[in-house]
Coordinates of N, CA and C in Angstrom, one line a residue:
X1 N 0.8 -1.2 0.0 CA 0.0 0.0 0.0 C 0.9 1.3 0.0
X2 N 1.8 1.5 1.0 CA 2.9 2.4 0.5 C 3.6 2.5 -0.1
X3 N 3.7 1.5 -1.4 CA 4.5 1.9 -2.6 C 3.5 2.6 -3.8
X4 N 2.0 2.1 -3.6 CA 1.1 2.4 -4.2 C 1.1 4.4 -3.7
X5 N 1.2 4.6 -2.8 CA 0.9 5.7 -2.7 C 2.2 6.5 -2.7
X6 N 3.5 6.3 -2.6 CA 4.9 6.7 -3.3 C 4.6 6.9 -4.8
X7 N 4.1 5.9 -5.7 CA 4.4 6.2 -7.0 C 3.4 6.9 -7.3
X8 N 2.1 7.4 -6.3 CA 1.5 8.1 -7.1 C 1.7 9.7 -6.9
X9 N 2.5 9.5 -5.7 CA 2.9 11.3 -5.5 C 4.0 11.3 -6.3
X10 N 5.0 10.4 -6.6 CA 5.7 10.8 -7.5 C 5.4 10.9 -9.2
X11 N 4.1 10.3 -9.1 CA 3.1 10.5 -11.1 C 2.6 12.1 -10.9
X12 N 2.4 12.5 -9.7 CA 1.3 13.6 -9.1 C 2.9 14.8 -9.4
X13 N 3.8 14.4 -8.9 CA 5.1 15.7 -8.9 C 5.4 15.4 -10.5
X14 N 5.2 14.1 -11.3 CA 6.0 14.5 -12.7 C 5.1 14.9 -13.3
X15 N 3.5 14.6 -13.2 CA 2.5 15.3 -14.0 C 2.8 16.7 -13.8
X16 N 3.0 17.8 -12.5 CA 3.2 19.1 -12.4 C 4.6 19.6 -13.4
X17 N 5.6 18.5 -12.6 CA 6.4 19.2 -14.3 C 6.4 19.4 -15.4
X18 N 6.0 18.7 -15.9 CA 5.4 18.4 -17.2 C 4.3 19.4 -17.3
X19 N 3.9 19.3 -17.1 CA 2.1 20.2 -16.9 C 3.3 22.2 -16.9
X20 N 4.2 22.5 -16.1 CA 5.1 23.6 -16.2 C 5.8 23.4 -17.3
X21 N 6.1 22.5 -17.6 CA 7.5 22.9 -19.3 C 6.5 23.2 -20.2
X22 N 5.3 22.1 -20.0 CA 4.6 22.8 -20.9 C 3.8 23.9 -20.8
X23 N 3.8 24.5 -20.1 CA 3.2 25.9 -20.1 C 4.5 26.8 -20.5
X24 N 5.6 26.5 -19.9 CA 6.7 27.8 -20.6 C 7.2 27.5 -22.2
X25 N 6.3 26.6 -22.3 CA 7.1 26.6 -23.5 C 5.9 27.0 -24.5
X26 N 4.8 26.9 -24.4 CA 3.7 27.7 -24.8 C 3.6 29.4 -24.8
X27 N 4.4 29.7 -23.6 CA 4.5 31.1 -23.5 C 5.6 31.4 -24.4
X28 N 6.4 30.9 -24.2 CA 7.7 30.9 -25.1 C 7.2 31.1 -26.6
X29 N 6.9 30.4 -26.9 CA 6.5 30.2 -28.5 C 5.3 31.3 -29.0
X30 N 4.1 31.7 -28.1 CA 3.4 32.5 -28.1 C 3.9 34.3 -28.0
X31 N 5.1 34.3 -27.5 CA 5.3 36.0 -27.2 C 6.6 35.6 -27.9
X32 N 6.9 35.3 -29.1 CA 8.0 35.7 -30.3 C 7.5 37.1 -30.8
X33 N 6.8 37.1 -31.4 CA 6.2 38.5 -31.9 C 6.4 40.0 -31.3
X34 N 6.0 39.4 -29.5 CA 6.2 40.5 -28.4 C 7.3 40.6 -28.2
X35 N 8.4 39.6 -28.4 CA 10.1 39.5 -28.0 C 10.7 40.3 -29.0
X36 N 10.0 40.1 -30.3 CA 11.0 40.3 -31.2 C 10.8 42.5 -31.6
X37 N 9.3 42.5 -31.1 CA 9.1 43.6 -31.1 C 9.5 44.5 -30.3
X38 N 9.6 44.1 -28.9 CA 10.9 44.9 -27.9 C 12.4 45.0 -28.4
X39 N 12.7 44.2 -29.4 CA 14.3 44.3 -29.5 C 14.5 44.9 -30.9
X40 N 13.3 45.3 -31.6 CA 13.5 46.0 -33.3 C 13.8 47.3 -32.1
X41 N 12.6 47.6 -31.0 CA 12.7 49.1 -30.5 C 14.0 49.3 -29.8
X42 N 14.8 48.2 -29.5 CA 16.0 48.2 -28.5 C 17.2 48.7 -29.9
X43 N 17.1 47.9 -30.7 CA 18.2 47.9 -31.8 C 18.0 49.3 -32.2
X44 N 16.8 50.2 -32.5 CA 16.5 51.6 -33.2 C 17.1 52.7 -31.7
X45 N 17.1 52.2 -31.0 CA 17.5 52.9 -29.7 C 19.4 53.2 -29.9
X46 N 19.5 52.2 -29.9 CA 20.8 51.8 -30.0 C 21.6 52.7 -31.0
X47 N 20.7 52.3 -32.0 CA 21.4 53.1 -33.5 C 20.9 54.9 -33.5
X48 N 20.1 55.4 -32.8 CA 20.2 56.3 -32.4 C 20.8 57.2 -31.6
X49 N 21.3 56.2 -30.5 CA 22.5 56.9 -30.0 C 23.5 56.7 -29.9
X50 N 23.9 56.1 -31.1 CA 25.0 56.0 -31.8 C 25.5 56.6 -33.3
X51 N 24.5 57.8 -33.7 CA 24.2 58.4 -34.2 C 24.4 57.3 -35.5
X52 N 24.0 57.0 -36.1 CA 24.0 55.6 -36.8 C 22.7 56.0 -37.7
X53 N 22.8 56.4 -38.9 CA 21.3 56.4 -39.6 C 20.6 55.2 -40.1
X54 N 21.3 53.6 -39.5 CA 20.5 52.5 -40.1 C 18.8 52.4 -39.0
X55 N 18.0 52.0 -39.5 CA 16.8 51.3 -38.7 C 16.4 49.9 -38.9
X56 N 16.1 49.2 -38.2 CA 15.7 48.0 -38.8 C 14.0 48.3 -38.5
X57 N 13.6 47.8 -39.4 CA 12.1 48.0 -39.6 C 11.3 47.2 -39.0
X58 N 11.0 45.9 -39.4 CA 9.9 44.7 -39.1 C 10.8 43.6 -39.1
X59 N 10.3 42.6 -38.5 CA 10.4 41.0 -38.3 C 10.3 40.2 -39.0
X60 N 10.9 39.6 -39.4 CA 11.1 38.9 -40.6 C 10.8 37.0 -39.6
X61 N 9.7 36.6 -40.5 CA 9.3 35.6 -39.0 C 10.5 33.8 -40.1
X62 N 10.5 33.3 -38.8 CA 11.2 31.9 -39.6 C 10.7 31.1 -40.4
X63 N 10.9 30.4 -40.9 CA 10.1 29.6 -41.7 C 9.9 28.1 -41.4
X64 N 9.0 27.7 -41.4 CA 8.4 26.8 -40.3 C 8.9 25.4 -40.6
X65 N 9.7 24.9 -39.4 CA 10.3 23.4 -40.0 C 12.3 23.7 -40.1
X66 N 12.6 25.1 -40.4 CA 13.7 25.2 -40.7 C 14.6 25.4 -39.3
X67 N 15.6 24.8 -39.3 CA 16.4 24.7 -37.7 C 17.5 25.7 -38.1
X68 N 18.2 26.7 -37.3 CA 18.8 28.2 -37.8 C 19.2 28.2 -36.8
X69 N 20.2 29.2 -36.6 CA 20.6 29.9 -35.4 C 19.6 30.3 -34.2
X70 N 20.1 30.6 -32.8 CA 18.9 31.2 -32.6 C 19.1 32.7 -32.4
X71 N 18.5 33.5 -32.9 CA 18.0 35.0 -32.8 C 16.9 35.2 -34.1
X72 N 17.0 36.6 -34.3 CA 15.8 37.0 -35.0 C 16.1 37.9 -36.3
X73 N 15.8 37.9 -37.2 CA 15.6 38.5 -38.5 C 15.2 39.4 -38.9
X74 N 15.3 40.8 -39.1 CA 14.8 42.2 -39.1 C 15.1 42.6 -40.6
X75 N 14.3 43.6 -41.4 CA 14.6 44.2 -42.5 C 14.9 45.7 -42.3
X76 N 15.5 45.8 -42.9 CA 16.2 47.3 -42.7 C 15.6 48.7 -43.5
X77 N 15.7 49.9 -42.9 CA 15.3 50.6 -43.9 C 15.6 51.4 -44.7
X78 N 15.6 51.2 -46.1 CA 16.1 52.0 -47.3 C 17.1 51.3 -47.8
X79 N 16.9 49.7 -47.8 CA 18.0 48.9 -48.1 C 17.6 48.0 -48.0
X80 N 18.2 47.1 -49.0 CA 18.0 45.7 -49.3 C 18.7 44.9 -48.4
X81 N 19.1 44.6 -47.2 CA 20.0 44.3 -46.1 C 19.0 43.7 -45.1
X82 N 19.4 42.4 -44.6 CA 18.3 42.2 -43.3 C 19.9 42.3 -42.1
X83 N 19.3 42.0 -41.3 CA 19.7 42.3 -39.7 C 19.3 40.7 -38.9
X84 N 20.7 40.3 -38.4 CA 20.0 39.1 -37.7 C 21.3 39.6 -36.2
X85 N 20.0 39.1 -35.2 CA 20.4 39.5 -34.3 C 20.4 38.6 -33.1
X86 N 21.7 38.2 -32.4 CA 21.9 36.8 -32.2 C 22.7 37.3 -30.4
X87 N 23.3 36.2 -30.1 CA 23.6 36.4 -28.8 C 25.0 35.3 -28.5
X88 N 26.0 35.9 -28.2 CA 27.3 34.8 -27.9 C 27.6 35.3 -26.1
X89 N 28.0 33.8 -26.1 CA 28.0 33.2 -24.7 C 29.8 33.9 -24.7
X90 N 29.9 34.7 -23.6 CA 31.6 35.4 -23.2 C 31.6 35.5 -21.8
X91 N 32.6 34.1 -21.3 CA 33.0 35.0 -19.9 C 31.9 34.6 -19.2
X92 N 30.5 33.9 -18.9 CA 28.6 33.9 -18.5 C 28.6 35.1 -18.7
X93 N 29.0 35.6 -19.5 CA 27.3 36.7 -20.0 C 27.1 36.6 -21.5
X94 N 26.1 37.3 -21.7 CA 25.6 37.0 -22.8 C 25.3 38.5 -23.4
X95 N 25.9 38.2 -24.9 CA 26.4 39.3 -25.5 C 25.5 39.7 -27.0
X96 N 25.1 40.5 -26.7 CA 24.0 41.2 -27.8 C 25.0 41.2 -29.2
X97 N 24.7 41.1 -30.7 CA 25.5 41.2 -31.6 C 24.0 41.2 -32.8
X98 N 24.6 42.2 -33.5 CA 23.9 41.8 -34.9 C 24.5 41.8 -35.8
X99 N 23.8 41.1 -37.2 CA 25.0 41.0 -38.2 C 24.2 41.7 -39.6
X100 N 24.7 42.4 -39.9 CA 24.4 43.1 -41.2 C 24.5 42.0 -42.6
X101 N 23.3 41.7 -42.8 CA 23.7 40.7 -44.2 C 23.2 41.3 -45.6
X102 N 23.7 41.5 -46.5 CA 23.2 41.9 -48.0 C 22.5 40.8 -48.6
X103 N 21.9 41.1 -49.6 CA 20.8 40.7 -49.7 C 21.3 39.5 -50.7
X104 N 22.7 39.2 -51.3 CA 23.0 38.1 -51.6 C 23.6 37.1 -50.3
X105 N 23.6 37.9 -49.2 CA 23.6 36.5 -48.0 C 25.0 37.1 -47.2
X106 N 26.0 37.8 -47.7 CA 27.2 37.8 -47.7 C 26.8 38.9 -46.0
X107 N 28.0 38.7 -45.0 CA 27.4 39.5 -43.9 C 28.8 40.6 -43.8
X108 N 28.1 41.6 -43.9 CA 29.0 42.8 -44.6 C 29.9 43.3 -43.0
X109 N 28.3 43.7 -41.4 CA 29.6 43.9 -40.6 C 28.6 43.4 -39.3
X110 N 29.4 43.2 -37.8 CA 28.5 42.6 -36.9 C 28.7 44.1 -36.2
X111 N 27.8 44.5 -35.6 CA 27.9 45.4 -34.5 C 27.3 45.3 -33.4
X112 N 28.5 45.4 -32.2 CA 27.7 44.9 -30.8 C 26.6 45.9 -30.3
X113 N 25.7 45.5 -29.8 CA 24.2 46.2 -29.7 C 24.5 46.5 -27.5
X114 N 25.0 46.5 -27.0 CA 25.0 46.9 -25.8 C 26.4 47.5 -25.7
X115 N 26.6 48.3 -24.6 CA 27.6 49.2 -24.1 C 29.0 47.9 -23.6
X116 N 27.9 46.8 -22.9 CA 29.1 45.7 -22.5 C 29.7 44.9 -23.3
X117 N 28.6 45.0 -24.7 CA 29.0 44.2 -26.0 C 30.6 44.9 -26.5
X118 N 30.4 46.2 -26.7 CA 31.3 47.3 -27.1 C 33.0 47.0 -26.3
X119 N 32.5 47.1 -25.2 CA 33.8 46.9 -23.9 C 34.3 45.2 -24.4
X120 N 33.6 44.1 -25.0 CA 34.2 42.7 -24.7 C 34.5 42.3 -26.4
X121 N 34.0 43.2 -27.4 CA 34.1 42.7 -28.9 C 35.3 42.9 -29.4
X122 N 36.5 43.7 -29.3 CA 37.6 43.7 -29.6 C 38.5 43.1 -29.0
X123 N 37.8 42.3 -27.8 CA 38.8 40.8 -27.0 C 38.1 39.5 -27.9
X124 N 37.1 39.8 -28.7 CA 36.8 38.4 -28.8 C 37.8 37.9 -29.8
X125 N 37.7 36.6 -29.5 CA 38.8 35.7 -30.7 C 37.4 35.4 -31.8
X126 N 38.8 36.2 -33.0 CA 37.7 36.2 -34.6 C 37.9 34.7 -35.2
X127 N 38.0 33.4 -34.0 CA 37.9 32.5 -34.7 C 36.1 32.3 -34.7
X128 N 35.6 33.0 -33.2 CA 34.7 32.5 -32.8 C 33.4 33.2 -33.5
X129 N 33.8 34.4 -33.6 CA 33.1 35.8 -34.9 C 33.4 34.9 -36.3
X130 N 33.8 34.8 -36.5 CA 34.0 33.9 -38.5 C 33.1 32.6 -38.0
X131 N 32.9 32.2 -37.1 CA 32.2 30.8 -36.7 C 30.7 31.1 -37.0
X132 N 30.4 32.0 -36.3 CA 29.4 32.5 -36.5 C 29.3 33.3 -38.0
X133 N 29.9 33.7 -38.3 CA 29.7 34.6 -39.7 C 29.2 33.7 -40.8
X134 N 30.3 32.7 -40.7 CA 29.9 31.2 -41.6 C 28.6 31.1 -41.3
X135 N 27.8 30.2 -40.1 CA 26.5 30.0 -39.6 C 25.7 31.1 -40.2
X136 N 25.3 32.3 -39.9 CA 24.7 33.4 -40.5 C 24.8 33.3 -42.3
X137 N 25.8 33.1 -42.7 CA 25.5 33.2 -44.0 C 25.4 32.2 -45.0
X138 N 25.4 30.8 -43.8 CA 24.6 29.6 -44.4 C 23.4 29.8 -44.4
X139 N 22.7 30.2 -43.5 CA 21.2 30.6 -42.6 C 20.6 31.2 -43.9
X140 N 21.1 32.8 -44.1 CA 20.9 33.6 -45.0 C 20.4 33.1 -46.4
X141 N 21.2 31.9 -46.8 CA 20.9 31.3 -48.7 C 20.0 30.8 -48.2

């Protein structure tokens, strides 16, 4: 009788887990649109006070089934150029970057999008930037 009632507090604790991943992963998937729309306004922020005349415009959403980097895809304005905007692991933190890609794929330049990005991009090793450059402009074709 008390193993009967062990395995069912422990079906009772894995059903709540389960019953949680899947809720955050529902919310996850559901506020892309909200995520991605806070960070076109963060990126426009950025390039503004960096007196920078690019803007990235709208969201460019993924295409369904396809496995990519993870960050997000912006179109730019007054140019044929998208913006993907990604995140590298330095040091535990995590480092804002975007990459300027032309519209044949080719990624012209990355610019770090935070003040701490700025302070840690000219220590990063450009094996790990060209690592990424490659990935981005496989992604891109």
């Amino acid at each position: 009788m008390k193993n009967i009632q062990d395995l069912r507090d422990k079906a009772v604790l894995l059903g709540w887990i389960a019953g949680l991943l899947l809720l955050i992963s529902l919310i996850w998937i559901f506020s892309q649109p909200l995520q991605a729309h806070y960070l076109l306004r963060s990126i426009n922020y950025v390039f503004i006070n960096n007196n920078d005349d690019r803007r990235v415009i709208s969201y460019i959403k993924k295409k369904p089934g396809k496995t990519d980097l993870m960050g997000y895809w912006y179109s730019m304005y007054n140019t044929k150029d998208n913006m993907f905007v990604f995140m590298v692991f330095k040091d535990g933190i995590l480092i804002p970057l975007g990459a300027i890609v032309s519209d044949n794929g080719d990624v012209r330049e990355l610019i770090p999008l935070s003040a701490h990005a700025v302070q840690i991009f000219d220590n990063m090793p450009q094996s790990i930037l060209q690592m990424y450059v490659r990935q981005i402009e496989k992604t891109a074709l």
